[in-house]
PDB file of C-alpha atoms and ligand atoms in Angstrom:
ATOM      1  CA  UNK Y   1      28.437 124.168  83.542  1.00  0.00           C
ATOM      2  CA  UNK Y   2      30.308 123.345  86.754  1.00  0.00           C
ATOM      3  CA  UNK Y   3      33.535 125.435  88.442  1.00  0.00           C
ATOM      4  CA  UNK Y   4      35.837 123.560  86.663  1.00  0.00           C
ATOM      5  CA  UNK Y   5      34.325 124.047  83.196  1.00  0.00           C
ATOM      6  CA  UNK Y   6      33.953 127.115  83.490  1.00  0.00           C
ATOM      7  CA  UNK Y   7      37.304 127.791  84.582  1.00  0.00           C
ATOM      8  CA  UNK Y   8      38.442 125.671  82.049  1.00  0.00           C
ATOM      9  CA  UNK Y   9      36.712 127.318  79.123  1.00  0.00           C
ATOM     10  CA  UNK Y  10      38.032 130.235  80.605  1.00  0.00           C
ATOM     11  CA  UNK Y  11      41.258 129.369  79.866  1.00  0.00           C
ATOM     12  CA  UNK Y  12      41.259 127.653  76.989  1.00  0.00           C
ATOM     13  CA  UNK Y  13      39.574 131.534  75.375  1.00  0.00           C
ATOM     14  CA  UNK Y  14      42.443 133.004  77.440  1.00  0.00           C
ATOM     15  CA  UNK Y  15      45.057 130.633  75.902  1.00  0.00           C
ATOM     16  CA  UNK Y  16      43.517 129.975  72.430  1.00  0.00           C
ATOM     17  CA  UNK Y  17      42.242 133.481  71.630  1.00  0.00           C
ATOM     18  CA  UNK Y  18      40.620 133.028  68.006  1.00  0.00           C
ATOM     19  CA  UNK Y  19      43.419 129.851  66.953  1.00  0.00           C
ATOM     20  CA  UNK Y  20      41.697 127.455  68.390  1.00  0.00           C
ATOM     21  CA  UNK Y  21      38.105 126.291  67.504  1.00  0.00           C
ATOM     22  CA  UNK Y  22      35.827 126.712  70.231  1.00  0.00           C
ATOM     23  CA  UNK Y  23      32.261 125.842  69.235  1.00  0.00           C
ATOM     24  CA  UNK Y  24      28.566 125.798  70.378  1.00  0.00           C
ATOM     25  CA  UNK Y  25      26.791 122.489  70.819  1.00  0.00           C
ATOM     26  CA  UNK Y  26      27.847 118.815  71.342  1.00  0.00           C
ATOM     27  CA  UNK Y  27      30.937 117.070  69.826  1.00  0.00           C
ATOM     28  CA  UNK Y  28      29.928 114.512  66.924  1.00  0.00           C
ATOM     29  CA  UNK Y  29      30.118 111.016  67.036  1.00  0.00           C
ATOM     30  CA  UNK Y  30      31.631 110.272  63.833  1.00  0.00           C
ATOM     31  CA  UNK Y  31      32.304 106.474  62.492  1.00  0.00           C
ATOM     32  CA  UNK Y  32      36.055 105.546  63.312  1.00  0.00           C
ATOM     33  CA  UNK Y  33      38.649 102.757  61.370  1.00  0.00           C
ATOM     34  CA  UNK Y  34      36.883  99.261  61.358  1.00  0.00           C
ATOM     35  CA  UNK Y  35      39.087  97.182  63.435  1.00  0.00           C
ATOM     36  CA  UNK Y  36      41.912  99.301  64.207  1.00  0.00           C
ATOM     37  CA  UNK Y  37      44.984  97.570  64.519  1.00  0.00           C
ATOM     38  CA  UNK Y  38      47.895  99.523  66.247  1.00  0.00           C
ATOM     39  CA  UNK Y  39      50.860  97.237  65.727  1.00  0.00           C
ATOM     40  CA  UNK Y  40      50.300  98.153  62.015  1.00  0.00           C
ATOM     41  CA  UNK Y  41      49.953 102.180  63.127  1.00  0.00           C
ATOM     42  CA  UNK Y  42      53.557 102.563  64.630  1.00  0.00           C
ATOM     43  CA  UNK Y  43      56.441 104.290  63.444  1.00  0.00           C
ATOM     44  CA  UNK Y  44      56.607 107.852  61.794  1.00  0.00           C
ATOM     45  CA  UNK Y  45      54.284 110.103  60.410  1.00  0.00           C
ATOM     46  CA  UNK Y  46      53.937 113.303  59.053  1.00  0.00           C
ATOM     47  CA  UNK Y  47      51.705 115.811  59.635  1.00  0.00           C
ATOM     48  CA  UNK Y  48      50.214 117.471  56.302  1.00  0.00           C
ATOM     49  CA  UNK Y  49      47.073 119.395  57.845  1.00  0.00           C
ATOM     50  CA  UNK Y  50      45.512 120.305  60.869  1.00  0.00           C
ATOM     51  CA  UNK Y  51      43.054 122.616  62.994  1.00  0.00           C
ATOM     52  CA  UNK Y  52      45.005 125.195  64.711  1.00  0.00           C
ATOM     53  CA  UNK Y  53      45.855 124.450  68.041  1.00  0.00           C
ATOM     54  CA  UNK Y  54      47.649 126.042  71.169  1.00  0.00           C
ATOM     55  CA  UNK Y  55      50.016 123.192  71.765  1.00  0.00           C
ATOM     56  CA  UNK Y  56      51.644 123.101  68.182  1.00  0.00           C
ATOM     57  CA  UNK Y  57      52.954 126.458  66.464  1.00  0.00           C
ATOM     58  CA  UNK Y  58      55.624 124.945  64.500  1.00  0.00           C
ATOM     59  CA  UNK Y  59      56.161 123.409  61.212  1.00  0.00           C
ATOM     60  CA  UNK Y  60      57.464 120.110  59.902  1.00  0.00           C
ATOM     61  CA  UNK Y  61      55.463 118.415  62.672  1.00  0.00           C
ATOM     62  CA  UNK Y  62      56.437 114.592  62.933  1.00  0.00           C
ATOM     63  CA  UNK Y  63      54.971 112.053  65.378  1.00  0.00           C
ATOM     64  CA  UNK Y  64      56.774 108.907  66.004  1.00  0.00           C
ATOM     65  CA  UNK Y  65      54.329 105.968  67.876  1.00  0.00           C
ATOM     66  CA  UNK Y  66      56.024 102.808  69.718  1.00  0.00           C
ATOM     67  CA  UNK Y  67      54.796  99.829  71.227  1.00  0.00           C
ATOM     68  CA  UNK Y  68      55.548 100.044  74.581  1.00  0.00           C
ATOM     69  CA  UNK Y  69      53.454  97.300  76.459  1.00  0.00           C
ATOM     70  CA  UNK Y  70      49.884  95.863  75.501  1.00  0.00           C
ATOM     71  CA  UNK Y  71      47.783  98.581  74.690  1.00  0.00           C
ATOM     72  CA  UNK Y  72      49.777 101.337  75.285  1.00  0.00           C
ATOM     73  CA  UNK Y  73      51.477 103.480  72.530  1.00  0.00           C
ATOM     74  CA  UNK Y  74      54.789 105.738  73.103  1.00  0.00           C
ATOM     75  CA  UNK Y  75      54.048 109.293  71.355  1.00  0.00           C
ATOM     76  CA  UNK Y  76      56.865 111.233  70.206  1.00  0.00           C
ATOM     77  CA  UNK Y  77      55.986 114.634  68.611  1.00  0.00           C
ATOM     78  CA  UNK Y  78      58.246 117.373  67.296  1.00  0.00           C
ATOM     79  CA  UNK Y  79      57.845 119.967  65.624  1.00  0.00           C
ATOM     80  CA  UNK Y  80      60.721 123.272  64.613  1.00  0.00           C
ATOM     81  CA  UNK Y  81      59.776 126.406  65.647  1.00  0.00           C
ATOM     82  CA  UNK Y  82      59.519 129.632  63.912  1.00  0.00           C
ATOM     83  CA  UNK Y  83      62.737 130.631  65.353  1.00  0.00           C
ATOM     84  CA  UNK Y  84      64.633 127.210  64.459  1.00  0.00           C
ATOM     85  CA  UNK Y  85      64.270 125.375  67.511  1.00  0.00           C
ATOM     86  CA  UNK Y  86      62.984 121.970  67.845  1.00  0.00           C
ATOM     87  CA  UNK Y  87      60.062 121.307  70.090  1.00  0.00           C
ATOM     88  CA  UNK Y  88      59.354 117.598  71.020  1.00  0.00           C
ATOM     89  CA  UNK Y  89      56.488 116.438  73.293  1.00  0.00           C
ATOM     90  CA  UNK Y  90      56.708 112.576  75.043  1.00  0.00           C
ATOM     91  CA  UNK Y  91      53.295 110.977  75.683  1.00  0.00           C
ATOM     92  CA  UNK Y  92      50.897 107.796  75.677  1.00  0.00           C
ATOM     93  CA  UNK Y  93      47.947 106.882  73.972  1.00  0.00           C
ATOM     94  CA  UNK Y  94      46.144 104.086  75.337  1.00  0.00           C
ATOM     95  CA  UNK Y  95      42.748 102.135  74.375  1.00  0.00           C
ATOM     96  CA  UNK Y  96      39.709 102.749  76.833  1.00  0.00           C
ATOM     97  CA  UNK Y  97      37.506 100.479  75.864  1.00  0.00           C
ATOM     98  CA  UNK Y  98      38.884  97.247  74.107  1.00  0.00           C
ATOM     99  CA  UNK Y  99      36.158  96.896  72.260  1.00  0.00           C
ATOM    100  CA  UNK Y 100      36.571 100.515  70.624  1.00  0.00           C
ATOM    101  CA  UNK Y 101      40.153  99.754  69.644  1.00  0.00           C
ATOM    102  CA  UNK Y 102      40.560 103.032  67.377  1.00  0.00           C
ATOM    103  CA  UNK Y 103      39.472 105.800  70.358  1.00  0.00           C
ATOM    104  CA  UNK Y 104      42.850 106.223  72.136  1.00  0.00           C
ATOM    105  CA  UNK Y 105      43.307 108.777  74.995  1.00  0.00           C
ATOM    106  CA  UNK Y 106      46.771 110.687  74.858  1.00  0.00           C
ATOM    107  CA  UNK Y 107      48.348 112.142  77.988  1.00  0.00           C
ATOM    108  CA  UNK Y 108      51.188 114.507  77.684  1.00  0.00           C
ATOM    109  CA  UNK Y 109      51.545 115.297  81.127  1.00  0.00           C
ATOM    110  CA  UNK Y 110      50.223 114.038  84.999  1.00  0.00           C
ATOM    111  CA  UNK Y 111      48.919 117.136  85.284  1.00  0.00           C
ATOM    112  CA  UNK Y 112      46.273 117.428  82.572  1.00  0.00           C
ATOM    113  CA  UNK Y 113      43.231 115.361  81.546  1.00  0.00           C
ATOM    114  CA  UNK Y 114      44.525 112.798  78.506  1.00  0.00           C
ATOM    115  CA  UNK Y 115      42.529 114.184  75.320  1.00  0.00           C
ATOM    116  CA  UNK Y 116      40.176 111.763  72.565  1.00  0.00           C
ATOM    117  CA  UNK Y 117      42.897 110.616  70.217  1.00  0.00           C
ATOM    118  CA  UNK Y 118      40.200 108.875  67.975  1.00  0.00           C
ATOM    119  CA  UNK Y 119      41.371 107.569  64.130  1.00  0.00           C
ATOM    120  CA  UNK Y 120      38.931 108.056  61.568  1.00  0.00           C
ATOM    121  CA  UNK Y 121      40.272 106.605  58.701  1.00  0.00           C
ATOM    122  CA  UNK Y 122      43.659 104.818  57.955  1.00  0.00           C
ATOM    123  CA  UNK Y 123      45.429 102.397  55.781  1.00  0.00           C
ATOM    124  CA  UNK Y 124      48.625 101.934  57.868  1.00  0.00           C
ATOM    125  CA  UNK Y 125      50.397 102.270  54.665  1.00  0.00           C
ATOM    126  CA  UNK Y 126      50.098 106.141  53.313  1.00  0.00           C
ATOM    127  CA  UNK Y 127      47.495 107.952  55.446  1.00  0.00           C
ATOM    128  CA  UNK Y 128      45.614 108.896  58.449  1.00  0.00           C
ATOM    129  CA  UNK Y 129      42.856 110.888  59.972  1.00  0.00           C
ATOM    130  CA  UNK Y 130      42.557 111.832  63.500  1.00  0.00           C
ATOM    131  CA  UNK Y 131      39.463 113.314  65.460  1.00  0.00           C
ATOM    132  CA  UNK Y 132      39.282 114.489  69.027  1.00  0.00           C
ATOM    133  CA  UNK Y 133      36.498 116.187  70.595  1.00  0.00           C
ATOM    134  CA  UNK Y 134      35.666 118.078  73.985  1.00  0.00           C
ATOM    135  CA  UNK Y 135      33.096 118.830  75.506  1.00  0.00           C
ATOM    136  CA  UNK Y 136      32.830 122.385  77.870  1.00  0.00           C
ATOM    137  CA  UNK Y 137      29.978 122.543  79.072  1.00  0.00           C
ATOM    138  CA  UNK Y 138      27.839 124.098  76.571  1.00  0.00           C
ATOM    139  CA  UNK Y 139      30.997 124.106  74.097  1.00  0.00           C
ATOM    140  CA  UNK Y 140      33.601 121.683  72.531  1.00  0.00           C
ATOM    141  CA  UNK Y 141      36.587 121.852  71.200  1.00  0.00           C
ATOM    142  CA  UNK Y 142      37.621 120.192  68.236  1.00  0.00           C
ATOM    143  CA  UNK Y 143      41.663 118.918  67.429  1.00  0.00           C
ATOM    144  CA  UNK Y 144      42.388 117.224  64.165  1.00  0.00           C
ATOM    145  CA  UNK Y 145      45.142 116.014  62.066  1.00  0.00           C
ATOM    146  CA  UNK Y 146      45.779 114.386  59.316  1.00  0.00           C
ATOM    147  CA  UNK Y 147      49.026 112.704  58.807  1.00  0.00           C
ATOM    148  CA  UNK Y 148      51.100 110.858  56.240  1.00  0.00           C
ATOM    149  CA  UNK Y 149      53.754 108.295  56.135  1.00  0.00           C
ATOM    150  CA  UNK Y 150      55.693 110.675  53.848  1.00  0.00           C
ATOM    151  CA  UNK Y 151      56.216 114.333  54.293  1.00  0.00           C
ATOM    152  CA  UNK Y 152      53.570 114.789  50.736  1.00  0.00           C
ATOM    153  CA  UNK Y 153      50.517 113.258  50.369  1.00  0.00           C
ATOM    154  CA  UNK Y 154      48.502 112.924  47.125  1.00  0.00           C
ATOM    155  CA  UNK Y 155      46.055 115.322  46.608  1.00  0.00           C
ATOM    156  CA  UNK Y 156      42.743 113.252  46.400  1.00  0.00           C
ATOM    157  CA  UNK Y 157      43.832 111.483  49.696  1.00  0.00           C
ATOM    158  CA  UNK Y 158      43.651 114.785  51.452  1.00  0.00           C
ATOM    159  CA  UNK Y 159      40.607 116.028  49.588  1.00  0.00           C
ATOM    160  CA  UNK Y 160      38.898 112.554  50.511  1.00  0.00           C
ATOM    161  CA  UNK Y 161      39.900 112.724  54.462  1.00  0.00           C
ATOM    162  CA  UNK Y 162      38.382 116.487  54.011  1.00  0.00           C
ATOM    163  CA  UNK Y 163      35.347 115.436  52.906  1.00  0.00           C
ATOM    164  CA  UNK Y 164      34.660 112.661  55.872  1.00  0.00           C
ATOM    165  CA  UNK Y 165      35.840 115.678  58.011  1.00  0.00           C
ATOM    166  CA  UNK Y 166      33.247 117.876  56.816  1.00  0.00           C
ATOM    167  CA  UNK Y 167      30.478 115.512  56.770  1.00  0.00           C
ATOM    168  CA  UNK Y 168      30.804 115.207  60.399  1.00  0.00           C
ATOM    169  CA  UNK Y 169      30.643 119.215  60.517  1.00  0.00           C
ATOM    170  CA  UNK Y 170      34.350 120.183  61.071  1.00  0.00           C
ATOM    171  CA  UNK Y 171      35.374 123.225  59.383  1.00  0.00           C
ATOM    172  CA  UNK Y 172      37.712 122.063  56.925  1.00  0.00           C
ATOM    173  CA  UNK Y 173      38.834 125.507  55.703  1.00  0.00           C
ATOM    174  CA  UNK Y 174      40.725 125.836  59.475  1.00  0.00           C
ATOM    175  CA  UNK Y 175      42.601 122.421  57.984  1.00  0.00           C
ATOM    176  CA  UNK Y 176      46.002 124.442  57.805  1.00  0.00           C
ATOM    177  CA  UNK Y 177      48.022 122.645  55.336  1.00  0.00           C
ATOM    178  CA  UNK Y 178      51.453 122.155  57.653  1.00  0.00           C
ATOM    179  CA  UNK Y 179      54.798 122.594  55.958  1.00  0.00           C
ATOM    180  CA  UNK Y 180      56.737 120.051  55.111  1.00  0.00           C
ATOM    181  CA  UNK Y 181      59.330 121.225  53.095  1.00  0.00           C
ATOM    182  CA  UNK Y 182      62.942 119.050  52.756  1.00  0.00           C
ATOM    183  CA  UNK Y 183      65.137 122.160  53.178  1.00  0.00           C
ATOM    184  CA  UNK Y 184      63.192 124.441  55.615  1.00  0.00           C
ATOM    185  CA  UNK Y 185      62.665 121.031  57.675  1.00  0.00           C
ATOM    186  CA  UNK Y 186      66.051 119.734  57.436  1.00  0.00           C
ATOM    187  CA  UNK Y 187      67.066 120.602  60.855  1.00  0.00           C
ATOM    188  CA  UNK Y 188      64.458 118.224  62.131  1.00  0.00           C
ATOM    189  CA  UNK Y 189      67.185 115.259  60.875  1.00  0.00           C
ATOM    190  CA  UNK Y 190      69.892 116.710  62.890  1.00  0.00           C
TER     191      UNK Y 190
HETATM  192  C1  NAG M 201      62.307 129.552  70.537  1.00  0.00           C
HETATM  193  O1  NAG M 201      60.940 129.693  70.876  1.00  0.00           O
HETATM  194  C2  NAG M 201      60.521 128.858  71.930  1.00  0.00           C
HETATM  195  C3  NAG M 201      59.015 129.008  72.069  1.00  0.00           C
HETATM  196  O2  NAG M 201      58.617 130.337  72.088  1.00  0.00           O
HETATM  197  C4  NAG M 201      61.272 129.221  73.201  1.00  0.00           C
HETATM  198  O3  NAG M 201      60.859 128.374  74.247  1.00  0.00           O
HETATM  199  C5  NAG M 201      62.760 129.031  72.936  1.00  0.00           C
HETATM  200  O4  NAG M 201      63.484 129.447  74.076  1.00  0.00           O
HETATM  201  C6  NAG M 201      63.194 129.855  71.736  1.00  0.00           C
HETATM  202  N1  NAG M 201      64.588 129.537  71.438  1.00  0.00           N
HETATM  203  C7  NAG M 201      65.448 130.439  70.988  1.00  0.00           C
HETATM  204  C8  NAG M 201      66.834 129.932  70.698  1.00  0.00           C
HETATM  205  O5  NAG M 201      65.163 131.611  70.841  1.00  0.00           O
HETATM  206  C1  NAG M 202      43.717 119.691  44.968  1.00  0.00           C
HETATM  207  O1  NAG M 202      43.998 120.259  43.706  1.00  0.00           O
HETATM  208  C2  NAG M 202      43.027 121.183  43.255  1.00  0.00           C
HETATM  209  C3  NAG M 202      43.399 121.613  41.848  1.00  0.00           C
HETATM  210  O2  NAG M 202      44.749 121.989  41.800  1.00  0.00           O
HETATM  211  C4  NAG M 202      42.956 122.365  44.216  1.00  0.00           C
HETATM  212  O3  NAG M 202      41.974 123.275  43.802  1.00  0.00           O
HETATM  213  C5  NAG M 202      42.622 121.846  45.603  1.00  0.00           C
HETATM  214  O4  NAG M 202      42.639 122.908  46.525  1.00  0.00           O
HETATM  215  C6  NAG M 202      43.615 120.788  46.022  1.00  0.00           C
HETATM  216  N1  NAG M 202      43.167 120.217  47.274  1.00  0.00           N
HETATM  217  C7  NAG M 202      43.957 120.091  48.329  1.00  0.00           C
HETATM  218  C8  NAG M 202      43.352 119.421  49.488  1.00  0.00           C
HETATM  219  O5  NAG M 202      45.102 120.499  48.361  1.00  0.00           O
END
């Protein structure tokens, strides 16, 4: 491990404490959606489940994804807080490698590296799966999500998207199922 890893790691323990999953060994390469097609992608979902991370404490999470020119997605997250504030984050996801249309990069900020934004499974229409992995060093750090284009999502389709998780070694048990329901989110329409 370089400087920078290791200050990074060192942060990310700092930061994360236990919430988010820092594990030993080298991030998977796991099979991603057959010719991903982002102009079908856009539009709202809504997040059901995912690992814990530092970045997202809230609840009725919601991520909104615009065209804004060739190859580059808007990102609009938001998410109320415990305490009944809304918290919304502004990014882009972009394609690296045109040839890999499904890994994206998002970048929230100039300031820090963009993070693997890389979709697993959809169907445009009702779900999808997202994967991102890290690599510290000796370490990674895994983020995923699995979202839906309506706040519920039928049980099998979760329990399916668990299973792919899990047989790429992701502990599906940290899957936090995220709330999504119409009266405690309500404020999210105001
Ligand atoms: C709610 O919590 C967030 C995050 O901790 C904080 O930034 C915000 O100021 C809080 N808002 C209120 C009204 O307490
Ligand atoms: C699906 O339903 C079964 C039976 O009610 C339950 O045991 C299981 O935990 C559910 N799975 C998910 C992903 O919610």
């Amino acid at each position: 491990m370089n400087a920078v890893q290791i200050l990074t790691l060192t942060m990310l323990l700092a930061a994360g404490g236990s919430d988010q999953l820092l594990r030993s060994g080298k991030c998977p390469n796991p099979a991603v959606q057959a010719n991903f097609d982002a102009a079908r992608y856009l539009g709202r979902w809504f997040e059901i489940r995912k690992l814990p991370t530092t970045f997202q404490k809230g609840q009725c999470a919601t991520a909104d994804y615009s065209l804004k020119s060739p190859g580059v997605v808007g990102v609009f997250n938001r998410e109320l807080l415990d305490n009944g504030t809304i918290s919304s984050a502004v990014g882009t996801a972009k394609v690296k490698d045109p040839a890999e249309p499904a890994k994206l990069e998002v970048s929230f900020s100039d300031d820090v590296p963009p993070g693997p934004y890389w979709v697993l499974s959809t169907d445009y229409d009702s779900y999808t799966l997202i994967y991102g992995c890290t690599e510290y060093g000796l370490f990674h750090v895994e983020l995923s999500w699995i979202l839906s284009r309506k706040p519920t999502l039928p049980n099998e389709t979760t329990e399916d998207l668990l299973s792919i998780l899990s047989s790429i070694g992701v502990s599906v048990d940290k899957m936090a199922a995220t709330v999504q329901d119409e009266t405690y989110c309500s404020p999210m329409n105001q």
